[in-house]
PDB file of C-alpha atoms and ligand atoms in Angstrom:
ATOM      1  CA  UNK A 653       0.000   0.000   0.000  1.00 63.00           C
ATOM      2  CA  UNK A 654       1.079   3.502  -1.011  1.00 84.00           C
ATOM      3  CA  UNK A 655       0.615   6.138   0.968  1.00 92.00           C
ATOM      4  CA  UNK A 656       1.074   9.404  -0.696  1.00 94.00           C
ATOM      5  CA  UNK A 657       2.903  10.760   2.286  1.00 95.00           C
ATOM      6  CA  UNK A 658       3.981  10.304   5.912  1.00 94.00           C
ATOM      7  CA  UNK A 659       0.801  12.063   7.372  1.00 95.00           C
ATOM      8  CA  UNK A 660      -1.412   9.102   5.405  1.00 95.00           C
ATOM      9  CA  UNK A 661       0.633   6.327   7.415  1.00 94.00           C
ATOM     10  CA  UNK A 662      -0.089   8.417  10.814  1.00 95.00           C
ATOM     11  CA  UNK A 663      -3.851   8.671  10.251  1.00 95.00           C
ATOM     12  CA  UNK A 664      -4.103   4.533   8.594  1.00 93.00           C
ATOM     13  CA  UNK A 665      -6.457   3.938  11.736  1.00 94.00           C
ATOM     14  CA  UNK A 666      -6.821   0.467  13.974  1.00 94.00           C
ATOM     15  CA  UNK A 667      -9.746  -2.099  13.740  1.00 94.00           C
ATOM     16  CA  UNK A 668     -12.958   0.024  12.204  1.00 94.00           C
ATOM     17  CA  UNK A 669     -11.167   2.555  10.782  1.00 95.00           C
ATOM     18  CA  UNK A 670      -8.124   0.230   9.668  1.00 96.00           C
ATOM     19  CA  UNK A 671      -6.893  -0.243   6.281  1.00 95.00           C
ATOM     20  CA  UNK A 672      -8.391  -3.627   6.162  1.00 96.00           C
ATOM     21  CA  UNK A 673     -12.076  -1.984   6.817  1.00 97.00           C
ATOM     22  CA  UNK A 674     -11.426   0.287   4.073  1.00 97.00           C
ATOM     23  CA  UNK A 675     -10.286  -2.215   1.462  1.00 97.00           C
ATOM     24  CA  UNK A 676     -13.409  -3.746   2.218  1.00 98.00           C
ATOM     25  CA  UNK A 677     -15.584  -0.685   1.708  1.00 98.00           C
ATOM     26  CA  UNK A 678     -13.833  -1.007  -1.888  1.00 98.00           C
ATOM     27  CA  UNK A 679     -15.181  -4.041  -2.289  1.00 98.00           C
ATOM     28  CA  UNK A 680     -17.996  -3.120  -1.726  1.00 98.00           C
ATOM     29  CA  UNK A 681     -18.055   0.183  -3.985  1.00 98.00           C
ATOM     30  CA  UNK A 682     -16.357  -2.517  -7.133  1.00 98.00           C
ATOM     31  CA  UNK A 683     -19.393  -4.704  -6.463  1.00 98.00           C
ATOM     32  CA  UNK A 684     -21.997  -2.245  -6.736  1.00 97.00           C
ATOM     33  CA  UNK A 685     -19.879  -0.922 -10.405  1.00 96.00           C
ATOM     34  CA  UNK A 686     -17.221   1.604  -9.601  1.00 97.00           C
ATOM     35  CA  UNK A 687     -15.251   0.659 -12.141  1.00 97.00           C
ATOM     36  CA  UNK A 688     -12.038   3.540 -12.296  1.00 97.00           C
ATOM     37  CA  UNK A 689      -9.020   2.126 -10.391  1.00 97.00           C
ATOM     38  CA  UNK A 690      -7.456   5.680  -9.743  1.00 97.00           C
ATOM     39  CA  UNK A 691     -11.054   6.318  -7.767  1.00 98.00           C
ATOM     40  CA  UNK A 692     -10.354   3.215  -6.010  1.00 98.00           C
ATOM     41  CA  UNK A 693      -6.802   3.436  -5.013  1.00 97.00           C
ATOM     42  CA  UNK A 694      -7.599   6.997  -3.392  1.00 98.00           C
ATOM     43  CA  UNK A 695     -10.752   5.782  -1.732  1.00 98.00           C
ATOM     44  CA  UNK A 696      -8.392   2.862  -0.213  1.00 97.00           C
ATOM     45  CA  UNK A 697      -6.285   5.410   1.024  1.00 97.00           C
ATOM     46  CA  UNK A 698      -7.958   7.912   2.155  1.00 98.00           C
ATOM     47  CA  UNK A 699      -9.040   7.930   6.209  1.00 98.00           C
ATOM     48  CA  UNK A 700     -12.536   8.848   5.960  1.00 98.00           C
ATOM     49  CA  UNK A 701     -12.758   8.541   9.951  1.00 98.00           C
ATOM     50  CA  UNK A 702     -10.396  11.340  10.076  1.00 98.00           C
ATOM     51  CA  UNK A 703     -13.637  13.831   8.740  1.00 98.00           C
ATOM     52  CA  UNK A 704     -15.883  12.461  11.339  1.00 98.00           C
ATOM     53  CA  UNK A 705     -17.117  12.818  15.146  1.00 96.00           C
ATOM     54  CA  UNK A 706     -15.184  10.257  16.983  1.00 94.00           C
ATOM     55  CA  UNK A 707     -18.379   8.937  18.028  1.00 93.00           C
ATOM     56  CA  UNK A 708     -19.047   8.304  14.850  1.00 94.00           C
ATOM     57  CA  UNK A 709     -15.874   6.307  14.195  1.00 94.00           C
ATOM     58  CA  UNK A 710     -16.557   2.903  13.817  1.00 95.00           C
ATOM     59  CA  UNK A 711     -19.203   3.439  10.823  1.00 97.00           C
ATOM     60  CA  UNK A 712     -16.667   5.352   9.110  1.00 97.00           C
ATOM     61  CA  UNK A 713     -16.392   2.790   6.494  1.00 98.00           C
ATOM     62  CA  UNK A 714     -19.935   1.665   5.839  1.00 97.00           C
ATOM     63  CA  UNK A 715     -21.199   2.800   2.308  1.00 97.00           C
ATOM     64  CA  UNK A 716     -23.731   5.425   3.938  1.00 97.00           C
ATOM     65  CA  UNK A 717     -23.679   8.978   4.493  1.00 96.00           C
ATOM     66  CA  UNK A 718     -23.598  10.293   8.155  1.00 97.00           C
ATOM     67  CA  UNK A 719     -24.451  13.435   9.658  1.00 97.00           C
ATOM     68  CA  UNK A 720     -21.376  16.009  10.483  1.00 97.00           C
ATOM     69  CA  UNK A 721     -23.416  18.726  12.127  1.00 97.00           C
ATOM     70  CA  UNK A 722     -24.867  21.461  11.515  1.00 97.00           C
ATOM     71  CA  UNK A 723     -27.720  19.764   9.720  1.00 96.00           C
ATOM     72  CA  UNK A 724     -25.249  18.335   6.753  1.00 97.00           C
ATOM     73  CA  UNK A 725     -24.242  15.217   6.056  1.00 97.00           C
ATOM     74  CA  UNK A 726     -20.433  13.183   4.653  1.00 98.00           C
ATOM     75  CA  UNK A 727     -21.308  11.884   1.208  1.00 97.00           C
ATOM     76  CA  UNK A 728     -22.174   8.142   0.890  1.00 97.00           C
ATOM     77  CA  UNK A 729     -18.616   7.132  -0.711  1.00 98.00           C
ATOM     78  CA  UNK A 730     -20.931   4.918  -3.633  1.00 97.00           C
ATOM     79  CA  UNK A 731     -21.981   8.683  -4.973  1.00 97.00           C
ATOM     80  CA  UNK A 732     -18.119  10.247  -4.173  1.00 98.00           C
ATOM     81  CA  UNK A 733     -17.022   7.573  -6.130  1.00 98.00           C
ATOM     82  CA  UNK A 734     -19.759   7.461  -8.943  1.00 97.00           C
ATOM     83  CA  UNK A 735     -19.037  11.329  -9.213  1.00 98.00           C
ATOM     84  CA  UNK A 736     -15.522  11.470  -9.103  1.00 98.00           C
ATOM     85  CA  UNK A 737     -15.344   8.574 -12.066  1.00 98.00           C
ATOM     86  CA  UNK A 738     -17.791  10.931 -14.212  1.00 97.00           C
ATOM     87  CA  UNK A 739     -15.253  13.636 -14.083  1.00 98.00           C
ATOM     88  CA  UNK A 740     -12.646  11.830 -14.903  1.00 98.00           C
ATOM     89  CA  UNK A 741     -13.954  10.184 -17.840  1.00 96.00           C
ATOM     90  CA  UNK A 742     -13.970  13.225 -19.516  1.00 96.00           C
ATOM     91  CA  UNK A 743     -12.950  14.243 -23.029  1.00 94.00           C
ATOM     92  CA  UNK A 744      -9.773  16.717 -21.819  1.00 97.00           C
ATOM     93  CA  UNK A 745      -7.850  16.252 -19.000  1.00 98.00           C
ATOM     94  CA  UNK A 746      -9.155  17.079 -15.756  1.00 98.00           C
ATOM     95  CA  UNK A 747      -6.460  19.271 -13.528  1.00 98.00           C
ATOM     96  CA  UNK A 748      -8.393  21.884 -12.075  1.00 98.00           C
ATOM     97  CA  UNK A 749     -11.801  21.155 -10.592  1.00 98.00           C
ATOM     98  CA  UNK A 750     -14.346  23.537  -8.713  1.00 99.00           C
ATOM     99  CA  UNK A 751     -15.987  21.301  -5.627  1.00 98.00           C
ATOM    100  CA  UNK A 752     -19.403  22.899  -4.290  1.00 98.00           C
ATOM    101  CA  UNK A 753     -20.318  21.903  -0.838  1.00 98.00           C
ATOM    102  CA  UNK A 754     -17.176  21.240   1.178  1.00 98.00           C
ATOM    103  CA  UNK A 755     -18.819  19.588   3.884  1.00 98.00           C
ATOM    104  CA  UNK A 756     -16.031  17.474   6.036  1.00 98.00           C
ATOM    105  CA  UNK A 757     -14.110  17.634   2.895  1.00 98.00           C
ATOM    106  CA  UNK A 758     -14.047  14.290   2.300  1.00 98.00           C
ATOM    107  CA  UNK A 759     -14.713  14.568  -1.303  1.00 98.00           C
ATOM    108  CA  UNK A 760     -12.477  17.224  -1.423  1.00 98.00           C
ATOM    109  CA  UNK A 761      -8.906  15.202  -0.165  1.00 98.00           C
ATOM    110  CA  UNK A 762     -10.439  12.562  -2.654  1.00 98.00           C
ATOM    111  CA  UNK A 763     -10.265  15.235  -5.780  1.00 98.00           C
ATOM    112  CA  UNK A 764      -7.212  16.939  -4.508  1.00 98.00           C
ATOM    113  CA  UNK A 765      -5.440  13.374  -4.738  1.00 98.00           C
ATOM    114  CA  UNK A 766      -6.277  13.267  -8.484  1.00 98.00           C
ATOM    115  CA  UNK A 767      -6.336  16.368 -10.102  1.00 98.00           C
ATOM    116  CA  UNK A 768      -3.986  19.138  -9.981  1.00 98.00           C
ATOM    117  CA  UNK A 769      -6.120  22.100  -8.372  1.00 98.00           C
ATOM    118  CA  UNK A 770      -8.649  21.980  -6.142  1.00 98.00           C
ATOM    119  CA  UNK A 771     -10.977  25.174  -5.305  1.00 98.00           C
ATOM    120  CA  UNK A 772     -13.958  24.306  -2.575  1.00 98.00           C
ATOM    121  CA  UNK A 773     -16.562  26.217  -1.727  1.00 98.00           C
ATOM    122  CA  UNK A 774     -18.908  26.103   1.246  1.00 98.00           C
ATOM    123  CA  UNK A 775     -21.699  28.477   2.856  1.00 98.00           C
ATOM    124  CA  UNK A 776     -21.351  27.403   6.473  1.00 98.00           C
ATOM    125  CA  UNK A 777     -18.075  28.941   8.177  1.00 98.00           C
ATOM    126  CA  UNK A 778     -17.657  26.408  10.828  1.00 98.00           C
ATOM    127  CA  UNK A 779     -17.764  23.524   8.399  1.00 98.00           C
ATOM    128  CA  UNK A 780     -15.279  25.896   5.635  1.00 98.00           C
ATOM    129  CA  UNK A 781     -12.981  26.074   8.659  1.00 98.00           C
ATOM    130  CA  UNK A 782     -12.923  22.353  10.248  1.00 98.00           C
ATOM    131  CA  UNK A 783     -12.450  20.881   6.678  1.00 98.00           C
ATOM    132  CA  UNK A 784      -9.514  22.893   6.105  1.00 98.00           C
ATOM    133  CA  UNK A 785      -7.897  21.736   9.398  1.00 98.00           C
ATOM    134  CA  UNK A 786      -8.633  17.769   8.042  1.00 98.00           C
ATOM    135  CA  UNK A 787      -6.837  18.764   5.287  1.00 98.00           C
ATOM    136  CA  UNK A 788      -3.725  20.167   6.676  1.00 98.00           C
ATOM    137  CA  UNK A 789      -3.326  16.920   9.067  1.00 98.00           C
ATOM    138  CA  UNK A 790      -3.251  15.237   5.589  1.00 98.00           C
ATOM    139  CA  UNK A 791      -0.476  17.858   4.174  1.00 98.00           C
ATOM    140  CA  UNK A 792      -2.742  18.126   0.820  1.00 98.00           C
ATOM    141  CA  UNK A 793      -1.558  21.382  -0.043  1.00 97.00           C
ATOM    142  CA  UNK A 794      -3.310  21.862  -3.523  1.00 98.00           C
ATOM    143  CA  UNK A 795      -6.622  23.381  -2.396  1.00 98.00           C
ATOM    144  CA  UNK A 796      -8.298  26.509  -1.821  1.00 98.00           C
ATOM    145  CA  UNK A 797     -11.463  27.075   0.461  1.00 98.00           C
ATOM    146  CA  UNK A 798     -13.461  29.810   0.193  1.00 98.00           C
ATOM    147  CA  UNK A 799     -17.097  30.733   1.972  1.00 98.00           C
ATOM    148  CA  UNK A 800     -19.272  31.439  -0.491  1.00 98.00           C
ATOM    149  CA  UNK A 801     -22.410  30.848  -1.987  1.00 98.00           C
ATOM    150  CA  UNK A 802     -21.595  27.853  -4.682  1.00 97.00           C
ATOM    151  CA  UNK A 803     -24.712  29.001  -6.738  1.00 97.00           C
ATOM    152  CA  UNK A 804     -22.044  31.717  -7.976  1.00 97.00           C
ATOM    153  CA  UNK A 805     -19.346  29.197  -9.147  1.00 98.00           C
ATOM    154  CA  UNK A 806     -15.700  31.328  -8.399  1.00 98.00           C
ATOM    155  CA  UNK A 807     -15.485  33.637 -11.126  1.00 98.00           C
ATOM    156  CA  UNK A 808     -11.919  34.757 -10.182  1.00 97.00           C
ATOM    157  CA  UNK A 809     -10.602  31.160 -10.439  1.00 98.00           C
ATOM    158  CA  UNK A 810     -12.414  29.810 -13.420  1.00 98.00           C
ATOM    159  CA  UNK A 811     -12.806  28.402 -15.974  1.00 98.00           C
ATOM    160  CA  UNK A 812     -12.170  24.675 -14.577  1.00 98.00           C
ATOM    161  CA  UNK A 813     -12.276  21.735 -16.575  1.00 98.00           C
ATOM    162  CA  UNK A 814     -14.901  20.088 -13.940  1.00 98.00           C
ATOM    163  CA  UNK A 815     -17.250  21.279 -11.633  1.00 98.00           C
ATOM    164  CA  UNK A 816     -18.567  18.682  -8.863  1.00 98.00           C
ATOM    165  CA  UNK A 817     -21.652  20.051  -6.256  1.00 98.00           C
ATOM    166  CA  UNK A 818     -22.414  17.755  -3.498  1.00 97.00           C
ATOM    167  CA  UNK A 819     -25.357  20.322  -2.790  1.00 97.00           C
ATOM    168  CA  UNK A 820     -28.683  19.967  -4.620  1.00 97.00           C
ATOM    169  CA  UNK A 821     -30.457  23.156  -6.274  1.00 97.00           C
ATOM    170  CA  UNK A 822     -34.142  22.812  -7.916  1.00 96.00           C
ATOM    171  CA  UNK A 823     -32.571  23.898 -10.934  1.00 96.00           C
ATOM    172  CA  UNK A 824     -29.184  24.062 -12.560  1.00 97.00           C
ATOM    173  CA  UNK A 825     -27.359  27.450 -11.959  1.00 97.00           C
ATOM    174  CA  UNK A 826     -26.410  28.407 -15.485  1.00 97.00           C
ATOM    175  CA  UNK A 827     -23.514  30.067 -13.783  1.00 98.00           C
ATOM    176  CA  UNK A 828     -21.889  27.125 -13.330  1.00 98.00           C
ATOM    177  CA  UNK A 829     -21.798  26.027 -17.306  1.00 98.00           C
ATOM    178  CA  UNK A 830     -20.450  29.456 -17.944  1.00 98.00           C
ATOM    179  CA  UNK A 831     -17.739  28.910 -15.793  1.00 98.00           C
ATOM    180  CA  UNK A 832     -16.739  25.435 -17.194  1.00 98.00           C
ATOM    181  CA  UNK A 833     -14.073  25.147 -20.160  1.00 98.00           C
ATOM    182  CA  UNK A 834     -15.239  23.343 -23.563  1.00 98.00           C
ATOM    183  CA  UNK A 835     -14.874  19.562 -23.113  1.00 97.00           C
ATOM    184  CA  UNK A 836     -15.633  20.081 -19.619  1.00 98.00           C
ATOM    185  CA  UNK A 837     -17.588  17.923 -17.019  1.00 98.00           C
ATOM    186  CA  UNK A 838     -20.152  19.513 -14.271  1.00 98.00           C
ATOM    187  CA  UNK A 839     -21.791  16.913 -11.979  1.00 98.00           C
ATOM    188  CA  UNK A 840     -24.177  17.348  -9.854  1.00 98.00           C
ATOM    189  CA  UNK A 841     -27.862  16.645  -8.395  1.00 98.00           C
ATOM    190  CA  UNK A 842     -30.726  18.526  -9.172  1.00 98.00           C
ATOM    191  CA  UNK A 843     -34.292  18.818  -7.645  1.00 97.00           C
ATOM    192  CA  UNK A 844     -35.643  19.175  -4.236  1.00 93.00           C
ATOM    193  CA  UNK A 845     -38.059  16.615  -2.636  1.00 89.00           C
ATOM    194  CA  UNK A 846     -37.179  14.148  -5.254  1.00 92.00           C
ATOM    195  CA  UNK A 847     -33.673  14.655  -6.787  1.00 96.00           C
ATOM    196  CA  UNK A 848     -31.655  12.517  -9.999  1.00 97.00           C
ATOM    197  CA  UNK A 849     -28.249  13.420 -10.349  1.00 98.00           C
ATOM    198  CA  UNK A 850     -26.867  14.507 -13.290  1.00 98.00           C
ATOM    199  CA  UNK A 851     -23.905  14.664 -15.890  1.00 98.00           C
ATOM    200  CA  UNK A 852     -22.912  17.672 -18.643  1.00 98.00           C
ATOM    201  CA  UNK A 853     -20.647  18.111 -20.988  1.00 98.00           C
ATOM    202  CA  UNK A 854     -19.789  21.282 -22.955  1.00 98.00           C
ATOM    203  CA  UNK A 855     -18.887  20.965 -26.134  1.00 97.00           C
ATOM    204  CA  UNK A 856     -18.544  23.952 -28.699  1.00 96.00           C
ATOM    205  CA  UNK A 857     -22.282  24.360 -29.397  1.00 97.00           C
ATOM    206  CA  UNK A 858     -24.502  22.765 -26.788  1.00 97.00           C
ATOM    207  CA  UNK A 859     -24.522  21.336 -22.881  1.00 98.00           C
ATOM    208  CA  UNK A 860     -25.018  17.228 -23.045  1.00 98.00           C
ATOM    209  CA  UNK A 861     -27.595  16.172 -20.107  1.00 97.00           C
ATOM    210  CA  UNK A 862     -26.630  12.443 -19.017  1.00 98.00           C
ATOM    211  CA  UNK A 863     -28.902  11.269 -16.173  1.00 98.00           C
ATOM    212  CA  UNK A 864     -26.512   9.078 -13.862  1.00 96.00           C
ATOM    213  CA  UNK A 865     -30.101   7.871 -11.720  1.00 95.00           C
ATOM    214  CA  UNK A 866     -31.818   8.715  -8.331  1.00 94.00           C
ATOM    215  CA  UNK A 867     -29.682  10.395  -5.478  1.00 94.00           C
ATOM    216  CA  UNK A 868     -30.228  11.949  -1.840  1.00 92.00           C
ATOM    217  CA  UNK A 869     -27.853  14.809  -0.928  1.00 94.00           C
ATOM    218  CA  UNK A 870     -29.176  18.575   1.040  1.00 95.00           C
ATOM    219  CA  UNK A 871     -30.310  21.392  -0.630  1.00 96.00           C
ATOM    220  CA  UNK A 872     -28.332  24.041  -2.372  1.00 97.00           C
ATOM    221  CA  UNK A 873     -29.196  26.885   0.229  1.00 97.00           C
ATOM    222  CA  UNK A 874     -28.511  30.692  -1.018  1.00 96.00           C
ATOM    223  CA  UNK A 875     -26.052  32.658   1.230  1.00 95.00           C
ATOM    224  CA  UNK A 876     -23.409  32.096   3.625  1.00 96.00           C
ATOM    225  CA  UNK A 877     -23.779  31.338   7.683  1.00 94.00           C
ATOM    226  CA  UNK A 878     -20.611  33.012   9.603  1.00 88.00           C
TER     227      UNK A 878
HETATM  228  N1  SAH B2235     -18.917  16.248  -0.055  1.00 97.86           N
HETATM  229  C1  SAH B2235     -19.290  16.744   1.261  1.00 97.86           C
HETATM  230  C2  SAH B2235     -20.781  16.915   1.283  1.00 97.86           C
HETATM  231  C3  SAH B2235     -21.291  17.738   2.382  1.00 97.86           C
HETATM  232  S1  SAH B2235     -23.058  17.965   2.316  1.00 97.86           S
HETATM  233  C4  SAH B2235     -18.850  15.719   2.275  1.00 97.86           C
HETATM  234  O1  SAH B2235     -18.702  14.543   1.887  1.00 97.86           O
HETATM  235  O2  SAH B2235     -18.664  16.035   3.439  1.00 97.86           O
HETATM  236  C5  SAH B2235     -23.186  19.328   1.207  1.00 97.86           C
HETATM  237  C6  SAH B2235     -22.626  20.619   1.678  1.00 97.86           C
HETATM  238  O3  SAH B2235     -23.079  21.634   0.768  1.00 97.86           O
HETATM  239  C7  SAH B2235     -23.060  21.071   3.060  1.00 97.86           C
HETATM  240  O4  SAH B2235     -21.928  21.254   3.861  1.00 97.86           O
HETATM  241  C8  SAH B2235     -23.786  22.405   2.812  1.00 97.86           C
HETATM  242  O5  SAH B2235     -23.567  23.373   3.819  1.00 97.86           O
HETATM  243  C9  SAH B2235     -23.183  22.843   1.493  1.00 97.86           C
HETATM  244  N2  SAH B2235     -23.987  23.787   0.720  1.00 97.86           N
HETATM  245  C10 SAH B2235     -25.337  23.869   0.597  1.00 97.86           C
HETATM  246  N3  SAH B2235     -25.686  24.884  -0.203  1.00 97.86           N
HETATM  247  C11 SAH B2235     -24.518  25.481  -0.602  1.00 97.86           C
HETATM  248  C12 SAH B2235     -24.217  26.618  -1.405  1.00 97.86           C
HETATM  249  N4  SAH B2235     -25.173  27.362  -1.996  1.00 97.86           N
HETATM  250  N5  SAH B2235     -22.917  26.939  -1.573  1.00 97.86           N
HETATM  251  C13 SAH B2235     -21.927  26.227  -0.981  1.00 97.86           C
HETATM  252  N6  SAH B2235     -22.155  25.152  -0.208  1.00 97.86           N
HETATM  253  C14 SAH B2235     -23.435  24.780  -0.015  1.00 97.86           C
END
């Protein structure tokens, strides 16, 4: 096992949150179709305890999404993964990716192992703040945080070659296409009591919708909470 640096062998974890629990959460994920072996390899590696209450510890590695406060929940790694893959099967290369919803910033180490920039943004401070901290303990170095709202994109840092949202709005912010280069990926759900996530690509004259099937994640609020 490769870790991609001495801060990953510190955080490896012991019985539930070991690195045999988390080859068998891949298992699971390969089971149920994630197919992309560089998704894989980083969800192997990656402690997801690490973005969690310790209370909360020992479920860590089950394919669910749990709460982190404040309302908001960690991702279910199934939809991390299913996301992440989408990107990455993109026509151009993806280095730079925009990441709405930072959450625990689970999703976000995942990205920031993969692509080359990562910019998050969040609307709740205290979440903004914690996720950065995770990150740090990991020594990933390549993102940016910012508290925003995500409905906006980040004008000053685009255009990005993907855009991933982990929250869902009831329809999708046109900002965020403008903001995303030509060949480009954007995935994310859309809808509010009942929500499908989708896939689009840019291409030189039109946005291609791919549904990728029926998802839970929160809603897409408007503002920021300091
Ligand atoms: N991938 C994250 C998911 C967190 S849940 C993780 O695995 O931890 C989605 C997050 O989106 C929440 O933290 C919520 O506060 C945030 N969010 C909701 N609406 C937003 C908006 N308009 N802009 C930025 N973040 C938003």
């Amino acid at each position: 096992m490769q870790y991609p640096n001495s801060a990953f062998e510190a955080y490896q974890g012991l019985g539930m949150t070991s690195q045999r629990t988390r080859n068998r959460l891949v298992e699971r994920l390969i089971e149920k179709g994630v197919s992309d072996d560089r998704v894989l390899d980083t969800i192997r590696i990656v402690p997801r305890h690490l973005f969690l209450d310790e209370a909360m510890s020992s479920r860590s590695y089950e394919d669910t999404a749990l709460p982190i406060g404040y309302g908001q929940t960690i991702s279910q790694p199934w939809v991390v993964a299913k996301m992440t893959q989408w990107i990455l099967e993109s026509s151009i290369p993806i280095k730079k990716v925009l990441e709405i919803g930072t959450g625990s910033g689970y999703q976000t180490a995942i990205l920031s192992l993969l692509v080359d920039e990562v910019y998050s943004v969040e609307r709740i401070q205290a979440l903004s703040e914690r996720a950065e901290i995770t990150l740090n303990k990991l020594e990933l170095e390549n993102v940016q945080f910012s508290l925003s709202d995500g409905h906006w994109g980040w004008l000053d840092k685009a255009p990005f070659d993907a855009i991933i949202s982990a929250a869902s709005p009831a329809e999708l912010p046109q900002e965020l296409i403008n903001q995303l280069k030509v060949g480009g990926r954007l995935v994310m759900p859309i809808g509010e009591s009942k929500q499908l996530l989708y896939g689009f690509e840019k291409t030189p004259s039109e946005v291609i919708e791919t549904c990728l099937g029926e998802v839970m994640f929160v809603p897409m609020k408007s503002g920021v909470e300091a």
